Coordinates of C-alpha atoms in Angstrom, one line a residue:
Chain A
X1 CA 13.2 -0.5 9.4
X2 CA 13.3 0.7 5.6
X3 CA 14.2 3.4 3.8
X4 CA 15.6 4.6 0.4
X5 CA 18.0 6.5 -0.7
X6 CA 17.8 8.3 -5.0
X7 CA 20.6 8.8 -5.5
X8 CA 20.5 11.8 -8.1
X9 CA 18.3 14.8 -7.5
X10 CA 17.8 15.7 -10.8
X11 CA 19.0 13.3 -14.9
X12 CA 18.9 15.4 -17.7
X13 CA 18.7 13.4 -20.9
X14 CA 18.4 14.5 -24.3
X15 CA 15.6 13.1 -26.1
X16 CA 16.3 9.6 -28.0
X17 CA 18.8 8.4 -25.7
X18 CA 18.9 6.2 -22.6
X19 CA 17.6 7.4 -18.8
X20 CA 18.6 6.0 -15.4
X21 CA 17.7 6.5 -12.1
X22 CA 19.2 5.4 -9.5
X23 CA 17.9 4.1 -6.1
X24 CA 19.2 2.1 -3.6
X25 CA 16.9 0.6 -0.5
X26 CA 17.5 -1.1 3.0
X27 CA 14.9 -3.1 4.9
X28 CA 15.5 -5.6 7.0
X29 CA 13.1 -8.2 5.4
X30 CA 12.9 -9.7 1.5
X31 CA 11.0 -5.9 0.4
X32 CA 8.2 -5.0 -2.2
X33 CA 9.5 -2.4 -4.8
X34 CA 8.1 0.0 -6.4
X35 CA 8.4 3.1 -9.2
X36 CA 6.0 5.5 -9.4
X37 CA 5.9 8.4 -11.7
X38 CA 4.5 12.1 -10.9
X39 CA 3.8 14.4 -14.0
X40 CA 3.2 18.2 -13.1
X41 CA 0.1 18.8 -11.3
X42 CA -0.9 15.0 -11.7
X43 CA -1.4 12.6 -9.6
X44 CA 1.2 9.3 -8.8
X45 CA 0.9 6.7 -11.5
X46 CA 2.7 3.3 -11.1
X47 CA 5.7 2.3 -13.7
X48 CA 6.5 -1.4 -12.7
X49 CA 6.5 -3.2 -9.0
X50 CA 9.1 -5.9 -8.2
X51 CA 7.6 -8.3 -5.7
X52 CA 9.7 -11.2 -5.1
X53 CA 9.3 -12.5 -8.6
X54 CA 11.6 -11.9 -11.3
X55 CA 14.5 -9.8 -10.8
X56 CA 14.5 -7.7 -14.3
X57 CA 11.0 -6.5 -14.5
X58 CA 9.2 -4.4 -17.0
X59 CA 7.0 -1.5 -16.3
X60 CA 5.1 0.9 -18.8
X61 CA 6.1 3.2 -21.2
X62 CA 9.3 1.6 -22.2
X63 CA 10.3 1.2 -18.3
X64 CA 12.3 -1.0 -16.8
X65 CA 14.4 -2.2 -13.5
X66 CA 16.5 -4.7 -12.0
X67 CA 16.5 -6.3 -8.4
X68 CA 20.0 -6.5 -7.0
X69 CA 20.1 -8.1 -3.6
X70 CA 24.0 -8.1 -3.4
X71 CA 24.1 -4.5 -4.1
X72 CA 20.4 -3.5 -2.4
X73 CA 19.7 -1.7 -5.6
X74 CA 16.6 -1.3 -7.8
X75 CA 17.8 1.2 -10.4
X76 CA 15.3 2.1 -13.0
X77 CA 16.5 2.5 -16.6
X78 CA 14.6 3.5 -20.1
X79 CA 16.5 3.0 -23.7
X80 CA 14.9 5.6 -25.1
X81 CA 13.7 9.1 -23.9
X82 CA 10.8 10.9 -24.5
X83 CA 9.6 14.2 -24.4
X84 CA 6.8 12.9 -22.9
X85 CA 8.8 11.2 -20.1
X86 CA 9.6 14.6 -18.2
X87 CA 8.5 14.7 -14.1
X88 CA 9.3 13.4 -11.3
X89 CA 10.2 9.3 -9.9
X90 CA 9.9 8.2 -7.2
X91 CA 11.5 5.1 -5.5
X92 CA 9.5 3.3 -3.3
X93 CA 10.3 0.2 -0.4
X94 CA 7.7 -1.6 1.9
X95 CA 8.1 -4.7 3.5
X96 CA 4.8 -5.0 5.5
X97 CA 2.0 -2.1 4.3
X98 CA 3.9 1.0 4.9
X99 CA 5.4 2.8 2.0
X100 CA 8.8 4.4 2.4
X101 CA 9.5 7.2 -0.4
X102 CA 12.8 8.3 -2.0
X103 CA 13.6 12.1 -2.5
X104 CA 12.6 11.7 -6.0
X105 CA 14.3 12.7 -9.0
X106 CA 13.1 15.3 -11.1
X107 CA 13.6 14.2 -15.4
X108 CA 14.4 16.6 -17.9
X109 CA 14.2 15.7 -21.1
X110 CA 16.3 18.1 -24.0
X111 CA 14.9 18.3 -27.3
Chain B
X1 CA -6.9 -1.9 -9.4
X2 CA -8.9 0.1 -7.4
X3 CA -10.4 3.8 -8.8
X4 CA -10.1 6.6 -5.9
X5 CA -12.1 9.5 -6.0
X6 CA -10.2 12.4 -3.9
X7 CA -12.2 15.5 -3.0
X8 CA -11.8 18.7 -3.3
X9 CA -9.0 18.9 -5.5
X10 CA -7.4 22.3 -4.2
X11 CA -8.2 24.7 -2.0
X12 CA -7.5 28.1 -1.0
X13 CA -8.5 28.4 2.9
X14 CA -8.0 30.7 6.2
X15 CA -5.0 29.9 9.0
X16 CA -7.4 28.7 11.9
X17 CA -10.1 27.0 9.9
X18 CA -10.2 23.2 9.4
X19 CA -10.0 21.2 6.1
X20 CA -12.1 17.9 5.5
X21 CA -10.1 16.0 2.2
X22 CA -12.3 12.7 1.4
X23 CA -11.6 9.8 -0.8
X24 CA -14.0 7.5 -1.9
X25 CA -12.8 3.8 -3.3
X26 CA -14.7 1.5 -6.0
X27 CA -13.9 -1.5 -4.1
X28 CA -13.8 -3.1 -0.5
X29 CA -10.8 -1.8 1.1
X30 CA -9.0 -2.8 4.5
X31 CA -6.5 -0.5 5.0
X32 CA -6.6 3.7 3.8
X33 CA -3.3 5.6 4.2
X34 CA -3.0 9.2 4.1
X35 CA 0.3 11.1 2.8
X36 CA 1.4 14.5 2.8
X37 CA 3.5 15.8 0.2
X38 CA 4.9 19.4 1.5
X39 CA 6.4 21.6 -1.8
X40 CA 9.0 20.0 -3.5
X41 CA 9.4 17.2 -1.2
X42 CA 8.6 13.1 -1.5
X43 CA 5.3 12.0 0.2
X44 CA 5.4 11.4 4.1
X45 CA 3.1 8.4 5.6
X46 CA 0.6 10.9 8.0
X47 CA -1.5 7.7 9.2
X48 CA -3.3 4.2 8.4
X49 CA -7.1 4.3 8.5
X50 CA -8.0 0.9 9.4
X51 CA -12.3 0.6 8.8
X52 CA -14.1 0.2 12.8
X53 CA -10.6 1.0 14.8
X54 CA -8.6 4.6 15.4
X55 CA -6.4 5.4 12.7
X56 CA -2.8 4.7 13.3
X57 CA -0.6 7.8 13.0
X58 CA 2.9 8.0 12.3
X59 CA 5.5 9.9 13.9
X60 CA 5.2 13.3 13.7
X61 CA 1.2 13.4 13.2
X62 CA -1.2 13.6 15.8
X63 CA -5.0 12.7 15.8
X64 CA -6.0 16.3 17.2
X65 CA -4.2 18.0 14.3
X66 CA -5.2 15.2 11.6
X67 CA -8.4 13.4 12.8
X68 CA -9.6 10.5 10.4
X69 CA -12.8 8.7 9.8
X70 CA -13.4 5.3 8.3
X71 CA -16.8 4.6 8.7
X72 CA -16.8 1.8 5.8
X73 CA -14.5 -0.3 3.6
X74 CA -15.0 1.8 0.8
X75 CA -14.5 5.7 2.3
X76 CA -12.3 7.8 4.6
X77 CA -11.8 11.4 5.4
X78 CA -8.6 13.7 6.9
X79 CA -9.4 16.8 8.1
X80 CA -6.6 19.2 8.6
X81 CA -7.4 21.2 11.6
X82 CA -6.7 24.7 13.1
X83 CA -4.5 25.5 9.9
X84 CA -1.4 27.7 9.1
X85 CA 0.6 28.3 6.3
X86 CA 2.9 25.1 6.9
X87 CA 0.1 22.9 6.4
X88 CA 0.1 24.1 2.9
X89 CA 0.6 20.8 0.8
X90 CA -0.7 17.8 -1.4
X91 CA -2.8 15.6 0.7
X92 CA -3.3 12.0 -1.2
X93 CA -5.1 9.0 0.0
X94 CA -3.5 5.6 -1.4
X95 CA -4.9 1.6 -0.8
X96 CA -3.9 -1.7 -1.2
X97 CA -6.1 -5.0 -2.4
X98 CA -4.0 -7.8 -1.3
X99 CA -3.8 -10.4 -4.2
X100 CA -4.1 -8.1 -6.9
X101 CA -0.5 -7.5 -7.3
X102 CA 0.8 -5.8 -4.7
X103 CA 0.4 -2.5 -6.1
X104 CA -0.8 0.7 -5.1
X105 CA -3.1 3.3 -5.9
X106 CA -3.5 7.0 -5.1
X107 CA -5.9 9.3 -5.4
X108 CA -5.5 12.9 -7.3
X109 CA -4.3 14.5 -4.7
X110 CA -6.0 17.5 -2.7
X111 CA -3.8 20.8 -2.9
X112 CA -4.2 22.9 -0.2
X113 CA -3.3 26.4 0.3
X114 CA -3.5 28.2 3.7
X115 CA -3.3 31.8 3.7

């Protein structure tokens, strides 16, 4: 089984400083990890994967996230906001072919 | 990675009618997966569209309400049948190419809209 958990609903940054989402995952095998990003009326649009490689793993647009095993977390993180980087994540586990979604978390960016 | 081509991109239709959403891939695909994604919500797996078996649906989803072709590696359709108004939603088709990075892709997304 696998499932994950976002831990916030909703980050509201202002712009020029840093983002984090959170998400935390349980599978019961080594998992595939993903961030995908949904802009308003857009479709999904992957920001960085982590598949059993390295742990700290860069995505685009600035992204980035970290593999913890010890603390089954995969929290994504951005120095920098932009305007531009308003909509909703989404956290996303698989350890065979079947995605698992978070909640999401819905970015707001303040000018 | 693969290029999806979702079709239509919204629609407006009648509780009682049935809804055909098609995606069409670039490249030779095994495996097609269909999600929902009801209003506000994160995307639900509906069922796996495997090309020359029966789809494999997920809990929840049943081939009577959500029938699926796959007649080829490279195209699948969902048809949402006998609608109402909770069937109103994103529909988004998503594959896999094993080897090219794990990754993901989805199409744009059909909104539908039952009135």
């Amino acid at each position: 089984a696998q499932s994950v958990t976002q831990l916030d609903s909703h980050v509201s940054v202002s712009e020029g400083t840093p983002v984090l989402l959170r998400c935390n995952y349980s599978s019961s095998y080594s998992p595939s990890l993903f961030w995908y990003v949904q802009h308003p009326n857009k479709g999904l649009q992957l920001l960085l994967k982590y598949t059993s490689a390295a742990t700290l793993v860069k995505g685009i647009n600035g992204f980035e996230a970290e593999f913890k095993k010890s603390e089954t977390s995969f929290h994504l993180t951005k120095p920098s906001a932009h305007m531009s980087d308003a909509a909703e994540y989404f956290c996303v586990v698989t350890n065979d072919y079947k995605l698992s979604f978070g909640a999401g978390t819905t970015v707001t960016v303040r000018a | 990675s693969a290029v999806i081509s979702q079709k239509p991109s919204r629609d407006i239709c009648q509780r009682g009618t049935s809804l055909t959403i098609q995606c069409q891939v670039d490249s030779q695909v095994t495996m097609m997966f269909w999600y929902r994604q009801q209003p506000g919500q994160s995307l639900t797996l509906i069922a796996t569209a495997n090309q020359g078996s029966e789809a494999t649906y997920e809990s929840g989803f049943v081939i009577d309400k959500f029938p699926i072709s796959r007649p080829n590696l490279t195209f699948s359709t969902l048809t949402v049948s006998n609608m109402s108004p909770e069937d109103s939603s994103i529909y988004l088709c998503s594959v896999t190419i094993p080897g090219k990075g794990g990754g993901y892709t989805f199409g744009s997304g059909t909104r539908l809209t039952v009135v």
